Short mmCIF file of C-alpha atoms in Angstrom, two decimals:
data_model
loop_
_atom_site.label_atom_id
_atom_site.label_comp_id
_atom_site.label_asym_id
_atom_site.label_seq_id
_atom_site.Cartn_x
_atom_site.Cartn_y
_atom_site.Cartn_z
CA UNK I 235 40.22 -17.01 32.63
CA UNK I 236 36.76 -18.28 31.61
CA UNK I 237 35.98 -18.29 27.86
CA UNK I 238 32.54 -17.92 26.26
CA UNK I 239 31.93 -18.06 22.50
CA UNK I 240 29.51 -15.20 22.82
CA UNK I 241 29.00 -12.50 25.46
CA UNK I 242 25.82 -10.44 25.35
CA UNK I 243 25.67 -7.12 27.16
CA UNK I 244 22.14 -6.19 28.20
CA UNK I 245 19.16 -8.33 29.12
CA UNK I 246 16.55 -6.14 27.44
CA UNK I 247 14.44 -7.41 24.56
CA UNK I 248 17.33 -7.49 22.01
CA UNK I 249 19.77 -9.19 24.42
CA UNK I 250 17.24 -11.72 25.58
CA UNK I 251 16.22 -12.50 21.94
CA UNK I 252 19.88 -13.01 20.99
CA UNK I 253 20.32 -15.34 24.03
CA UNK I 254 17.22 -17.31 23.06
CA UNK I 255 18.53 -17.85 19.56
CA UNK I 256 21.94 -18.94 20.78
CA UNK I 257 20.19 -21.32 23.21
CA UNK I 258 18.07 -22.74 20.38
CA UNK I 259 21.27 -23.50 18.35
CA UNK I 260 23.13 -24.80 21.40
CA UNK I 261 25.78 -22.11 21.28
CA UNK I 262 27.22 -21.29 24.78
CA UNK I 263 26.95 -17.67 25.81
CA UNK I 264 27.17 -15.35 28.77
CA UNK I 265 24.38 -12.74 29.25
CA UNK I 266 25.48 -9.79 31.43
CA UNK I 267 23.05 -7.27 32.85
CA UNK I 268 23.88 -4.41 35.13
CA UNK I 269 20.43 -4.50 36.85
CA UNK I 270 19.68 -7.04 39.57
CA UNK I 271 16.74 -8.47 37.56
CA UNK I 272 14.75 -7.74 34.46
CA UNK I 273 14.02 -4.07 34.43
CA UNK I 274 10.31 -3.44 34.96
CA UNK I 275 9.10 -1.16 32.20
CA UNK I 276 5.26 -1.28 31.90
CA UNK I 277 5.18 0.15 28.43
CA UNK I 278 4.14 -1.41 25.15
CA UNK I 279 6.58 -2.62 22.50
CA UNK I 280 5.52 -3.02 18.89
CA UNK I 281 6.58 -6.26 17.29
CA UNK I 282 6.48 -6.66 13.48
CA UNK I 283 6.55 -9.61 11.13
CA UNK I 284 10.30 -10.32 11.21
CA UNK I 285 10.45 -10.45 15.03
CA UNK I 286 7.37 -12.68 15.09
CA UNK I 287 9.08 -15.05 12.59
CA UNK I 288 12.02 -15.28 15.02
CA UNK I 289 9.58 -15.92 17.86
CA UNK I 290 7.99 -18.66 15.77
CA UNK I 291 11.38 -20.37 15.39
CA UNK I 292 11.77 -20.16 19.19
CA UNK I 293 8.33 -21.61 19.68
CA UNK I 294 6.87 -18.57 21.51
CA UNK I 295 4.98 -16.64 18.77
CA UNK I 296 1.48 -17.85 19.71
CA UNK I 297 2.15 -17.13 23.39
CA UNK I 298 3.34 -13.58 22.56
CA UNK I 299 0.27 -13.01 20.32
CA UNK I 300 -2.04 -14.23 23.10
CA UNK I 301 -0.38 -11.84 25.59
CA UNK I 302 -0.63 -8.84 23.29
CA UNK I 303 -2.98 -6.88 21.04
CA UNK I 304 -3.08 -7.22 17.24
CA UNK I 305 -3.23 -4.03 15.14
CA UNK I 306 -4.03 -4.02 11.43
CA UNK I 307 -4.44 -0.23 11.08
CA UNK I 308 -3.67 3.02 12.89
CA UNK I 309 -5.04 6.53 13.22
CA UNK I 310 -2.59 9.36 13.42
CA UNK I 311 -3.39 12.33 15.69
CA UNK I 312 -1.40 15.57 15.81
CA UNK I 313 -2.24 18.22 18.45
CA UNK I 314 -5.41 16.28 19.32
CA UNK I 315 -6.74 16.18 15.77
CA UNK I 316 -7.05 13.12 13.68
CA UNK I 317 -4.95 13.74 10.61
CA UNK I 318 -4.67 10.33 8.88
CA UNK I 319 -5.70 6.70 8.98
CA UNK I 320 -3.64 4.01 7.40
CA UNK I 321 -3.46 0.25 7.21
CA UNK I 322 -0.08 -1.33 8.05
CA UNK I 323 -0.42 -3.51 4.94
CA UNK I 324 -0.34 -0.24 2.90
CA UNK I 325 3.08 0.77 4.20
CA UNK I 326 4.76 -2.46 5.25
CA UNK I 327 5.32 -5.63 3.15
CA UNK I 328 3.30 -8.15 5.07
CA UNK I 329 2.43 -11.70 4.26
CA UNK I 330 0.64 -14.44 6.13
CA UNK I 331 0.55 -15.47 8.93
CA UNK I 332 1.92 -12.22 10.51
CA UNK I 333 0.07 -9.50 8.56
CA UNK I 334 -0.20 -7.17 11.57
CA UNK I 335 1.73 -5.28 14.24
CA UNK I 336 1.64 -6.77 17.72
CA UNK I 337 1.60 -4.58 20.76
CA UNK I 338 2.77 -6.36 23.86
CA UNK I 339 3.73 -5.10 27.33
CA UNK I 340 7.57 -4.99 27.46
CA UNK I 341 7.55 -6.75 30.88
CA UNK I 342 5.39 -9.59 29.48
CA UNK I 343 7.56 -9.85 26.37
CA UNK I 344 10.86 -9.95 28.28
CA UNK I 345 9.53 -12.43 30.86
CA UNK I 346 8.30 -14.65 28.08
CA UNK I 347 11.77 -14.66 26.56
CA UNK I 348 13.52 -15.08 29.87
CA UNK I 349 11.29 -17.88 31.18
CA UNK I 350 10.69 -19.81 28.00
CA UNK I 351 14.01 -19.57 26.18
CA UNK I 352 16.96 -19.34 28.51
CA UNK I 353 18.35 -22.70 29.56
CA UNK I 354 21.32 -24.96 29.85
CA UNK I 355 23.66 -23.40 27.22
CA UNK I 356 23.89 -19.98 28.68
CA UNK I 357 24.67 -18.28 31.91
CA UNK I 358 23.30 -14.97 33.15
CA UNK I 359 25.16 -12.67 35.45
CA UNK I 360 22.89 -10.04 37.08
CA UNK I 361 24.18 -6.83 38.64
CA UNK I 362 27.24 -7.15 36.42
CA UNK I 363 28.62 -4.73 33.81
CA UNK I 364 31.45 -4.76 31.32
CA UNK I 365 33.88 -2.08 32.41
CA UNK I 366 36.44 -2.63 29.66
CA UNK I 367 37.30 -4.83 26.73
CA UNK I 368 40.09 -5.25 24.16
CA UNK I 369 40.24 -7.15 20.93
CA UNK I 370 43.68 -8.83 20.62
CA UNK I 371 43.00 -10.20 17.18
CA UNK I 372 42.32 -13.76 18.31
CA UNK I 373 39.72 -13.07 20.95
CA UNK I 374 38.13 -10.32 22.99
CA UNK I 375 39.26 -9.87 26.52
CA UNK I 376 36.54 -8.29 28.69
CA UNK I 377 36.63 -7.10 32.30
CA UNK I 378 33.43 -7.47 34.30
CA UNK I 379 32.46 -5.75 37.51
CA UNK I 380 30.13 -8.02 39.57
CA UNK I 381 28.05 -6.62 42.43
CA UNK I 382 30.00 -3.34 42.30
CA UNK I 383 33.02 -4.89 43.94
CA UNK I 384 34.31 -8.08 42.37
CA UNK I 385 36.28 -7.82 39.09
CA UNK I 386 36.60 -10.79 36.71
CA UNK I 387 38.36 -11.05 33.35
CA UNK I 388 36.85 -13.28 30.63
CA UNK I 389 37.45 -13.99 26.99
CA UNK I 390 35.05 -14.39 24.11
CA UNK I 391 34.88 -14.69 20.36
CA UNK I 392 32.01 -12.29 19.98
CA UNK I 393 30.81 -9.39 22.11
CA UNK I 394 27.24 -8.34 21.34
CA UNK I 395 26.32 -4.90 22.60
CA UNK I 396 22.57 -4.95 23.35
CA UNK I 397 22.90 -2.34 26.10
CA UNK I 398 20.54 0.21 24.65
CA UNK I 399 20.66 3.62 23.06
CA UNK I 400 23.40 4.85 25.52
CA UNK I 401 25.66 1.85 24.86
CA UNK I 402 29.09 2.31 26.44
CA UNK I 403 30.46 -0.43 24.16
CA UNK I 404 29.28 1.30 21.03
CA UNK I 405 30.55 4.64 22.31
CA UNK I 406 34.01 3.21 23.07
CA UNK I 407 34.15 1.81 19.51
CA UNK I 408 33.15 5.23 18.03
CA UNK I 409 29.92 3.83 16.62
CA UNK I 410 27.18 6.44 16.69
CA UNK I 411 23.58 5.74 17.47
CA UNK I 412 21.89 6.24 14.15
CA UNK I 413 18.31 6.05 15.55
CA UNK I 414 16.46 9.09 16.97
CA UNK I 415 15.34 9.61 20.54
CA UNK I 416 11.94 11.21 20.95
CA UNK I 417 10.17 12.88 23.80
CA UNK I 418 6.88 12.56 22.00
CA UNK I 419 4.08 10.63 23.61
CA UNK I 420 2.60 7.74 21.65
CA UNK I 421 -0.64 6.05 22.76
CA UNK I 422 -1.76 2.69 21.47
CA UNK I 423 -5.45 1.92 22.14
#
């Protein structure tokens, strides 16, 4: 049975960022993603100060900023009518050098993390999902399904569920999703 100190489920923005941080600190990990490659989602993500500070430690903050758009303020429209204007510095505690919100295409952001950060300390298994796990007190035993046919059992010290709002891992642990899903349309211009 192969052992990894950390197993990350999900190669979205959160999973990739976690993998990049583990890579930076030379901590071996396994990144597991059920898709065959990074999922193409041509939509913007908003990145705030704390994420940019992490990106700065990873050495990719300037590249992310160059790839995105900086916003210092925002106008709020409801039913096509402008109802409010506000500056991010009025509602969020900003300080230099990241006193703005960065909007970047999710594909560009994830590709930046994938290409610039992942390296020799981690391994990525594409088209693989965790189909079960058990914490025996000393370690976590996880069962992987690879390419929809091969099953492999591994062990790890930590299992990080970065598999999105519909996380099967979180559900199996009885941890609810405390965020809110919205069908509203947001436009950044």
